[in-house]
XYZ file of C-alpha atoms in Angstrom:
121
model
C -66.460 -32.958 7.347
C -70.012 -32.957 8.432
C -71.634 -29.644 8.357
C -72.823 -29.880 11.957
C -69.085 -29.831 13.048
C -68.586 -26.714 11.232
C -71.853 -25.182 12.735
C -70.797 -26.269 16.342
C -67.356 -24.651 15.898
C -68.795 -21.369 14.560
C -71.206 -21.318 17.534
C -68.469 -21.916 20.009
C -66.261 -19.127 18.512
C -69.173 -16.676 18.827
C -70.085 -17.769 22.282
C -66.470 -17.521 23.584
C -66.116 -14.144 21.902
C -69.267 -12.770 23.416
C -68.363 -14.267 26.831
C -65.951 -11.354 27.444
C -68.891 -8.816 27.349
C -71.060 -10.714 29.922
C -71.995 -9.067 33.032
C -69.661 -9.922 35.882
C -71.107 -9.761 39.607
C -74.094 -7.536 38.355
C -71.605 -4.993 36.814
C -70.940 -4.553 33.110
C -67.285 -4.602 32.070
C -65.499 -1.684 30.467
C -65.231 -1.903 26.647
C -63.646 0.374 23.889
C -66.956 1.977 23.482
C -67.936 2.450 27.066
C -69.278 0.572 29.996
C -71.004 -2.648 28.903
C -70.503 -1.880 25.136
C -72.172 -4.221 22.509
C -70.977 -7.712 22.054
C -70.664 -7.403 18.326
C -68.503 -4.188 18.651
C -65.967 -5.673 21.228
C -65.013 -8.919 19.376
C -63.187 -9.874 16.203
C -62.578 -13.466 15.380
C -60.626 -14.469 12.344
C -60.207 -18.340 11.791
C -60.111 -21.173 9.237
C -61.125 -24.599 9.674
C -59.123 -27.055 7.520
C -58.973 -30.705 7.212
C -55.932 -32.044 8.895
C -54.627 -34.939 7.023
C -51.764 -37.578 7.304
C -49.623 -35.258 4.982
C -50.162 -32.197 7.539
C -48.980 -34.488 10.367
C -45.774 -35.576 8.575
C -44.834 -32.060 7.548
C -45.615 -30.755 11.165
C -43.467 -33.616 12.451
C -40.434 -32.624 10.219
C -40.726 -28.876 11.118
C -40.831 -29.688 14.934
C -37.863 -32.060 14.403
C -35.940 -29.390 12.569
C -36.618 -26.953 15.124
C -35.151 -29.165 17.922
C -32.084 -29.766 15.923
C -31.627 -26.103 15.232
C -31.889 -25.361 19.130
C -29.452 -28.186 19.856
C -26.995 -27.007 17.356
C -27.353 -23.238 18.189
C -27.260 -23.752 22.030
C -30.939 -23.218 22.365
C -31.010 -20.114 20.125
C -27.904 -18.459 21.063
C -24.929 -17.833 18.757
C -21.791 -19.419 20.007
C -18.052 -18.751 19.102
C -15.625 -16.275 20.258
C -13.712 -16.323 23.488
C -14.590 -13.828 26.102
C -18.196 -13.600 24.437
C -18.888 -17.441 23.807
C -22.719 -16.876 23.407
C -25.067 -13.998 22.422
C -28.636 -13.783 21.583
C -30.638 -11.744 19.231
C -32.378 -9.324 21.501
C -31.916 -6.350 23.926
C -29.155 -6.516 26.597
C -31.711 -7.678 29.199
C -32.646 -10.702 27.032
C -28.912 -11.426 26.523
C -28.250 -11.419 30.397
C -31.409 -13.550 30.941
C -30.358 -16.304 28.386
C -26.711 -16.186 29.666
C -27.971 -16.388 33.263
C -25.569 -13.688 34.278
C -25.253 -10.050 33.920
C -23.259 -8.063 31.256
C -20.677 -7.123 33.898
C -20.372 -10.596 35.528
C -16.904 -12.111 35.761
C -15.672 -14.165 32.862
C -13.380 -16.603 34.437
C -15.325 -19.722 33.627
C -13.555 -22.431 31.721
C -16.203 -22.618 29.077
C -15.846 -18.973 28.377
C -12.049 -19.094 28.171
C -12.287 -21.794 25.515
C -15.202 -20.095 23.664
C -17.346 -23.264 24.253
C -21.144 -22.870 24.598
C -22.745 -24.803 27.279
C -26.393 -24.900 28.538
C -27.125 -24.964 32.184
């Protein structure tokens, strides 16, 4: 990789991180160290530039394909099984309700639920 590309990438990262400390409408922004702050005190950037090879592309494609199959097999990340509670999700009660598309106290008279089958709407 030509050195000029690395230099351009580094300059862009610094420019973007400093941009959040720029003056807006003639007013300085609030920063952790006070009004306006200093650009070098308000930004931390950690990064690494790596060469992306054909091997990376193949491995990444396999990872994405495996994630899609896992989602299909697990009903989009839900655990399926028992009648009366066919699907659950790893999270708090609000998340469970959101993923199920119903509240915990909703009626459980659907045919899918009676059979313990998981369906995705």
